[in-house]
Amino acid sequence: MSQPKFWAKAGQGELRDDGQPKYHPVICHLADTAAVAMEIVRTYLSPLARQRLANGFGLPDDESLVRFCGFMAGSHDLGKVSPAFQFQVSEVGKLLAGETLYDCWSSLPRERQKPRNAPHGLVTAATLPDFLVEIGVGRDLSKRHAKRLARKLGTIVGGHHGFFPAQQEIDNLDSAIAGTDERSVWRQHSLSIFQQLQGFVQLTPEDLPNQCDNAAAMILAGLTTVSDWIASNPDENVGFPYANDEPFETYQTGLAEKAKQALKAQGWRQLETGKPLAFTELFSFITDPRPLQDAAMQLTETLTPQCLVMVEASMGEGKTEVALYLADYLQHQTQAGGFYIGLPTQATSNAMFERVRAFLQKRYPDEVVNLTLSHSAAALKGEYQEIVCRLDQVYDEEGRGVFASEWHTARKRTLLSPYGVGTLDQGLMGVVRSRHQFVRLFGLAGRTIILDEIHAYDLYTSTLLERFLEWAAVLGSPVIALSATLPTTTRQRLLTAYATGCGHPTPALPDACYPRITVLTQGEAIAQSFAASDHVCRALDIAWVKDDDWMADLQQVLADAGGCVAVICSTVNRAQAVYQRLQGYLNNEELGLFHGRFLFKDRERIEQDCLRKFGKGTTHRPYRFVLVATQVIEQSLDVDFDLMISDVAPIDLLLQRSGRLHRHRRDHRPTGLTIPQLWIVEPNFMTNGKVDFQESSYIYDRHILLRTWLALRQRHSLTLPEETDALIESVYHLDMAIPADLEPIHAEDWQTSLETYKTEEEEAKKTRANEVKIPPPHTDIKPDQFTYRKKEDDESAIATATRLGEPSVVTIFLQRTETGLVFPGTQEQVDLTAKPNLAMIRKLLSYSTRLSKKGKREGDLIPSLQNLKNPPTWTSALLRNCRYVEVNAQGVARVEDWRLTLHPLLGVLIEKDSEN
């Protein structure tokens, strides 16, 4: 009787010429995955991450670690040797496994035969532990602890489809379809394949661990999944074609080389390490480094991973250059694995991407460098798509340049690239209980993580950020955090989080005046002040203006000598209204609007136009122009205005906004605007005398707005950066006593709003963050607690999990015409019955925007949008959570009781439909 054959991949059930099915045997796929994993650990995993992996397993950082990791990753699909998997394609399973095994399975009741009752990852988690104990895993432990360790390892690799199984799920398996019974013939076949894999990787008893900490678990889980993805490509040129009946003894020959070629074909490339470059070599355009940059250069003398660097300095001090310099030092001197830069928004990510691309091009002029952009709209950024390609083709044709490996641009793979720029959310999902969160942590392990504009997050996101820092530390990743300024409490929390991850006692926050660098390295916290550059030392004029009067005043100012002005509004609705009011004072050619409710294609165009008009240089700078905007220009965009008008906002954000005033050196500023001026729109007052912050109160916490208003209401000027620290603490020092001379109504408001702030902000938001974040790295907890929420990590889930804002829906706008459905303003037809390819998906998303609306009396737009039905052809993860609306010839769409207007100048208008 012939031996049963077990398939891991069977394509579409196609048959060969001899009538036998095309298939890839389980042992071959396990070996493929093992070979890929060993090559990743040996060649591509950063030395810092590899050391964390070795420490976590208690193994030497050498080929012993490589063999064990390869063996565990390879074991991931051992559960495919089970009736539930082999006979899910019954004809293939019957032909390969044989009629005897098939008849046993087919005799079971139909309801027990369903493959979903015994998914192969779960069967792997159930099968592996006994095998691992038998070969010596945990040999120096008690039998109970050895079994526990083996169960943890089995669960880790059994969770390669994204969710770690719980022990109860394992215990509840139906052994008849899982083949897990100790006397089952399936178990004997599993053991035989397990032993074949052991021989392939040449595993010895000395390669087996007695421990597995959580850091090693996350890295191993990510390694297993990523290796499986690569090993599952059957392409003959770049992957692992089906072996069919080829004996494993011959198949395994040359498999290590095949794994190397597969990784290279998918854009994996070993990082360059060598001598760090001096600051002025990296940035030749800076001939005279600023005091901040000098301080960073001195810092490298004591900087060793694990380390946290917090840089607080004014806009325009060169914080980005400092971060790139330190990341380059850490890569070449301490062998960190490249870097990832996380920013608050897609717009800031796009701007940073171009800067980093130029930096890497200059840093590695003769190399091929893999740089990815990580956010939900990356597929729509034209400049980025132009550099996406197969890197193996670049090696053959050009041999150098900065590109994005096509393989790495897939949604879950962007953080696996050695260099990356994107939103912070993409990294934070690594510490949110969701599918494949461990892949994100694996991608960032041992790499330098740069967090820009970290003052921009509320307590919910900040709570996730603290857990992220804990995990970054335990994974060996240096962190560089950049901010215009941080409250003392925030600095202490970030320092505590990273120190906790390092396993160090929490150090006291060292004292240093602003601007400053705070560093945690080798368990010690130090802080250093440095002199502010001349161009950021300023007297900032403050003027409180009435909302009914400032437009006429502005018209007069601009009539005299012109000027470029930014008006920053708290909400999109207000920005649209302010723009319309300003049309009565200025020509349309002198007026612009920029907010997040434009279609993506228009928003990208407007963003580029803003950079062209208000960036460095004078070639395109208008003589007179007013840009009305929301917070989209608040962070990271390199723009410069002569005058700024702002709604009330928290003090740190007002200071951040003021950094866009006189940001660049200019020989001539308009008369009357030679000193930076910030006009703040006065709040109104309620009938009881309390301050009414109107639209700003929908966005920001009342207590922080009140404290900001109180800190500034009597001020006519600020001396920056000298007063920065005092201003920040006057608003964010929550234990500060209420000023004795404060008016009773405001003192009462202070007290009640503080209580609400502590309840809603500190307690409610932290509680909600605690519900979604993964456990801390140093806890003794079962792996299923990392992913138990069973949530997908598509872009909608990322936005929901990492931020507490208004619910929103990405809405695609199409237009209904006599000839059918078209893209608005074009004649290009849209066929919703056809499954869209990637080009069409990009086109659809370019006509989208993210909508949210929640008013006191209007109800909520979001449920109305969510009630809309998508075409059944929209199965792509990029479209799955989007909705589409159809506008008429006037650009109006109706969604239940709402009217959405696609306006060419204002973007999308949201109004309650009075006709219904």
mmCIF file of N, CA and C in Angstrom, residues 329-395:
data_model
loop_
_atom_site.group_PDB
_atom_site.id
_atom_site.type_symbol
_atom_site.label_atom_id
_atom_site.label_comp_id
_atom_site.label_asym_id
_atom_site.label_seq_id
_atom_site.Cartn_x
_atom_site.Cartn_y
_atom_site.Cartn_z
ATOM 1 N N TYR A 329 23.391 57.547 13.087
ATOM 2 C CA TYR A 329 24.408 57.131 14.047
ATOM 3 C C TYR A 329 24.047 55.785 14.660
ATOM 4 N N LEU A 330 22.800 55.636 15.080
ATOM 5 C CA LEU A 330 22.377 54.394 15.722
ATOM 6 C C LEU A 330 22.455 53.214 14.764
ATOM 7 N N GLN A 331 22.192 53.459 13.492
ATOM 8 C CA GLN A 331 22.297 52.372 12.516
ATOM 9 C C GLN A 331 23.742 51.937 12.318
ATOM 10 N N HIS A 332 24.620 52.879 12.149
ATOM 11 C CA HIS A 332 25.989 52.541 11.759
ATOM 12 C C HIS A 332 26.905 52.286 12.952
ATOM 13 N N GLN A 333 26.574 52.863 14.095
ATOM 14 C CA GLN A 333 27.441 52.673 15.249
ATOM 15 C C GLN A 333 26.927 51.574 16.180
ATOM 16 N N THR A 334 25.599 51.443 16.295
ATOM 17 C CA THR A 334 25.033 50.474 17.243
ATOM 18 C C THR A 334 24.225 49.392 16.544
ATOM 19 N N GLN A 335 24.175 49.429 15.210
ATOM 20 C CA GLN A 335 23.533 48.398 14.392
ATOM 21 C C GLN A 335 22.032 48.308 14.587
ATOM 22 N N ALA A 336 21.394 49.481 14.758
ATOM 23 C CA ALA A 336 19.934 49.529 14.683
ATOM 24 C C ALA A 336 19.521 49.329 13.228
ATOM 25 N N GLY A 337 18.330 48.813 13.028
ATOM 26 C CA GLY A 337 17.913 48.419 11.673
ATOM 27 C C GLY A 337 17.131 49.455 10.918
ATOM 28 N N GLY A 338 17.761 50.552 10.497
ATOM 29 C CA GLY A 338 17.034 51.568 9.757
ATOM 30 C C GLY A 338 16.125 52.358 10.686
ATOM 31 N N PHE A 339 15.060 52.959 10.119
ATOM 32 C CA PHE A 339 14.185 53.774 10.960
ATOM 33 C C PHE A 339 12.780 53.851 10.370
ATOM 34 N N TYR A 340 11.841 54.193 11.258
ATOM 35 C CA TYR A 340 10.473 54.506 10.850
ATOM 36 C C TYR A 340 10.103 55.823 11.495
ATOM 37 N N ILE A 341 9.535 56.746 10.713
ATOM 38 C CA ILE A 341 9.104 58.045 11.220
ATOM 39 C C ILE A 341 7.582 58.067 11.245
ATOM 40 N N GLY A 342 7.001 58.219 12.447
ATOM 41 C CA GLY A 342 5.555 58.272 12.600
ATOM 42 C C GLY A 342 5.095 59.684 12.898
ATOM 43 N N LEU A 343 4.108 60.154 12.128
ATOM 44 C CA LEU A 343 3.607 61.522 12.250
ATOM 45 C C LEU A 343 2.103 61.514 12.502
ATOM 46 N N PRO A 344 1.528 62.664 12.863
ATOM 47 C CA PRO A 344 0.109 62.675 13.231
ATOM 48 C C PRO A 344 -0.858 62.467 12.074
ATOM 49 N N THR A 345 -0.532 62.941 10.879
ATOM 50 C CA THR A 345 -1.511 62.943 9.793
ATOM 51 C C THR A 345 -0.896 62.448 8.492
ATOM 52 N N GLN A 346 -1.777 62.150 7.533
ATOM 53 C CA GLN A 346 -1.301 61.757 6.213
ATOM 54 C C GLN A 346 -0.573 62.909 5.530
ATOM 55 N N ALA A 347 -1.086 64.131 5.684
ATOM 56 C CA ALA A 347 -0.457 65.283 5.037
ATOM 57 C C ALA A 347 0.967 65.482 5.542
ATOM 58 N N THR A 348 1.160 65.394 6.859
ATOM 59 C CA THR A 348 2.508 65.567 7.396
ATOM 60 C C THR A 348 3.401 64.397 6.986
ATOM 61 N N SER A 349 2.807 63.205 6.864
ATOM 62 C CA SER A 349 3.587 62.043 6.418
ATOM 63 C C SER A 349 4.060 62.237 4.983
ATOM 64 N N ASN A 350 3.175 62.739 4.133
ATOM 65 C CA ASN A 350 3.548 62.955 2.736
ATOM 66 C C ASN A 350 4.698 63.943 2.610
ATOM 67 N N ALA A 351 4.605 65.040 3.380
ATOM 68 C CA ALA A 351 5.669 66.045 3.329
ATOM 69 C C ALA A 351 6.990 65.469 3.835
ATOM 70 N N MET A 352 6.928 64.702 4.916
ATOM 71 C CA MET A 352 8.146 64.109 5.470
ATOM 72 C C MET A 352 8.732 63.071 4.521
ATOM 73 N N PHE A 353 7.874 62.342 3.827
ATOM 74 C CA PHE A 353 8.353 61.308 2.909
ATOM 75 C C PHE A 353 9.308 61.902 1.876
ATOM 76 N N GLU A 354 8.952 63.047 1.326
ATOM 77 C CA GLU A 354 9.818 63.664 0.317
ATOM 78 C C GLU A 354 11.157 64.076 0.908
ATOM 79 N N ARG A 355 11.147 64.569 2.134
ATOM 80 C CA ARG A 355 12.396 64.964 2.794
ATOM 81 C C ARG A 355 13.286 63.753 3.049
ATOM 82 N N VAL A 356 12.671 62.673 3.515
ATOM 83 C CA VAL A 356 13.442 61.469 3.831
ATOM 84 C C VAL A 356 13.967 60.824 2.555
ATOM 85 N N ARG A 357 13.172 60.847 1.526
ATOM 86 C CA ARG A 357 13.634 60.294 0.245
ATOM 87 C C ARG A 357 14.888 61.022 -0.235
ATOM 88 N N ALA A 358 14.872 62.353 -0.154
ATOM 89 C CA ALA A 358 16.043 63.132 -0.560
ATOM 90 C C ALA A 358 17.239 62.825 0.337
ATOM 91 N N PHE A 359 16.982 62.665 1.632
ATOM 92 C CA PHE A 359 18.056 62.347 2.582
ATOM 93 C C PHE A 359 18.711 61.007 2.237
ATOM 94 N N LEU A 360 17.905 59.981 2.014
ATOM 95 C CA LEU A 360 18.443 58.653 1.729
ATOM 96 C C LEU A 360 19.147 58.614 0.380
ATOM 97 N N GLN A 361 18.634 59.356 -0.575
ATOM 98 C CA GLN A 361 19.271 59.400 -1.893
ATOM 99 C C GLN A 361 20.688 59.955 -1.777
ATOM 100 N N LYS A 362 20.837 60.970 -0.956
ATOM 101 C CA LYS A 362 22.160 61.577 -0.776
ATOM 102 C C LYS A 362 23.048 60.696 0.112
ATOM 103 N N ARG A 363 22.435 60.057 1.115
ATOM 104 C CA ARG A 363 23.219 59.250 2.060
ATOM 105 C C ARG A 363 23.775 57.996 1.400
ATOM 106 N N TYR A 364 22.989 57.395 0.495
ATOM 107 C CA TYR A 364 23.402 56.144 -0.163
ATOM 108 C C TYR A 364 23.320 56.300 -1.677
ATOM 109 N N PRO A 365 24.188 57.130 -2.249
ATOM 110 C CA PRO A 365 24.070 57.450 -3.685
ATOM 111 C C PRO A 365 24.315 56.259 -4.605
ATOM 112 N N ASP A 366 25.018 55.232 -4.137
ATOM 113 C CA ASP A 366 25.351 54.094 -4.999
ATOM 114 C C ASP A 366 24.617 52.824 -4.597
ATOM 115 N N GLU A 367 23.553 52.967 -3.789
ATOM 116 C CA GLU A 367 22.828 51.796 -3.300
ATOM 117 C C GLU A 367 21.376 51.827 -3.754
ATOM 118 N N VAL A 368 20.743 50.666 -3.636
ATOM 119 C CA VAL A 368 19.282 50.590 -3.771
ATOM 120 C C VAL A 368 18.702 50.637 -2.361
ATOM 121 N N VAL A 369 17.834 51.595 -2.111
ATOM 122 C CA VAL A 369 17.267 51.796 -0.782
ATOM 123 C C VAL A 369 15.755 51.596 -0.860
ATOM 124 N N ASN A 370 15.214 50.825 0.076
ATOM 125 C CA ASN A 370 13.787 50.520 0.117
ATOM 126 C C ASN A 370 13.108 51.430 1.136
ATOM 127 N N LEU A 371 12.251 52.326 0.666
ATOM 128 C CA LEU A 371 11.551 53.293 1.513
ATOM 129 C C LEU A 371 10.060 53.202 1.242
ATOM 130 N N THR A 372 9.259 52.979 2.292
ATOM 131 C CA THR A 372 7.817 52.876 2.096
ATOM 132 C C THR A 372 7.085 54.022 2.785
ATOM 133 N N LEU A 373 5.883 54.297 2.279
ATOM 134 C CA LEU A 373 4.971 55.276 2.865
ATOM 135 C C LEU A 373 3.804 54.510 3.470
ATOM 136 N N SER A 374 3.555 54.715 4.761
ATOM 137 C CA SER A 374 2.572 53.898 5.479
ATOM 138 C C SER A 374 1.392 54.734 5.957
ATOM 139 N N HIS A 375 0.369 54.774 5.156
ATOM 140 C CA HIS A 375 -0.939 55.256 5.605
ATOM 141 C C HIS A 375 -1.976 54.845 4.579
ATOM 142 N N SER A 376 -3.247 55.030 4.902
ATOM 143 C CA SER A 376 -4.318 54.453 4.091
ATOM 144 C C SER A 376 -4.390 55.038 2.701
ATOM 145 N N ALA A 377 -3.891 56.251 2.512
ATOM 146 C CA ALA A 377 -3.974 56.885 1.194
ATOM 147 C C ALA A 377 -2.646 56.853 0.446
ATOM 148 N N ALA A 378 -1.709 56.048 0.893
ATOM 149 C CA ALA A 378 -0.405 55.993 0.214
ATOM 150 C C ALA A 378 -0.552 55.584 -1.250
ATOM 151 N N ALA A 379 -1.525 54.709 -1.523
ATOM 152 C CA ALA A 379 -1.726 54.249 -2.896
ATOM 153 C C ALA A 379 -2.173 55.375 -3.814
ATOM 154 N N LEU A 380 -2.598 56.503 -3.236
ATOM 155 C CA LEU A 380 -3.092 57.609 -4.051
ATOM 156 C C LEU A 380 -2.040 58.696 -4.269
ATOM 157 N N LYS A 381 -0.934 58.611 -3.591
ATOM 158 C CA LYS A 381 0.085 59.654 -3.734
ATOM 159 C C LYS A 381 0.917 59.381 -4.974
ATOM 160 N N GLY A 382 0.764 60.238 -5.959
ATOM 161 C CA GLY A 382 1.387 60.018 -7.262
ATOM 162 C C GLY A 382 2.889 59.855 -7.210
ATOM 163 N N GLU A 383 3.575 60.765 -6.457
ATOM 164 C CA GLU A 383 5.036 60.686 -6.396
ATOM 165 C C GLU A 383 5.495 59.373 -5.787
ATOM 166 N N TYR A 384 4.719 58.856 -4.859
ATOM 167 C CA TYR A 384 5.082 57.585 -4.224
ATOM 168 C C TYR A 384 4.881 56.431 -5.201
ATOM 169 N N GLN A 385 3.768 56.408 -5.889
ATOM 170 C CA GLN A 385 3.496 55.317 -6.821
ATOM 171 C C GLN A 385 4.525 55.257 -7.945
ATOM 172 N N GLU A 386 5.112 56.398 -8.270
ATOM 173 C CA GLU A 386 6.133 56.426 -9.328
ATOM 174 C C GLU A 386 7.392 55.664 -8.945
ATOM 175 N N ILE A 387 7.641 55.486 -7.645
ATOM 176 C CA ILE A 387 8.867 54.793 -7.229
ATOM 177 C C ILE A 387 8.590 53.368 -6.768
ATOM 178 N N VAL A 388 7.317 52.923 -6.862
ATOM 179 C CA VAL A 388 6.986 51.550 -6.489
ATOM 180 C C VAL A 388 7.369 50.618 -7.627
ATOM 181 N N CYS A 389 8.123 49.564 -7.312
ATOM 182 C CA CYS A 389 8.561 48.648 -8.367
ATOM 183 C C CYS A 389 9.110 47.370 -7.727
ATOM 184 N N ARG A 390 9.426 46.424 -8.567
ATOM 185 C CA ARG A 390 10.128 45.211 -8.130
ATOM 186 C C ARG A 390 11.607 45.556 -7.981
ATOM 187 N N LEU A 391 12.121 45.458 -6.770
ATOM 188 C CA LEU A 391 13.502 45.877 -6.542
ATOM 189 C C LEU A 391 14.508 44.969 -7.223
ATOM 190 N N ASP A 392 14.152 43.705 -7.462
ATOM 191 C CA ASP A 392 15.111 42.847 -8.158
ATOM 192 C C ASP A 392 15.333 43.346 -9.582
ATOM 193 N N GLN A 393 14.322 44.011 -10.161
ATOM 194 C CA GLN A 393 14.495 44.596 -11.487
ATOM 195 C C GLN A 393 15.409 45.815 -11.429
ATOM 196 N N VAL A 394 15.313 46.562 -10.323
ATOM 197 C CA VAL A 394 16.190 47.720 -10.163
ATOM 198 C C VAL A 394 17.643 47.281 -10.095
ATOM 199 N N TYR A 395 17.879 46.187 -9.342
ATOM 200 C CA TYR A 395 19.255 45.685 -9.236
ATOM 201 C C TYR A 395 19.814 45.412 -10.624
#
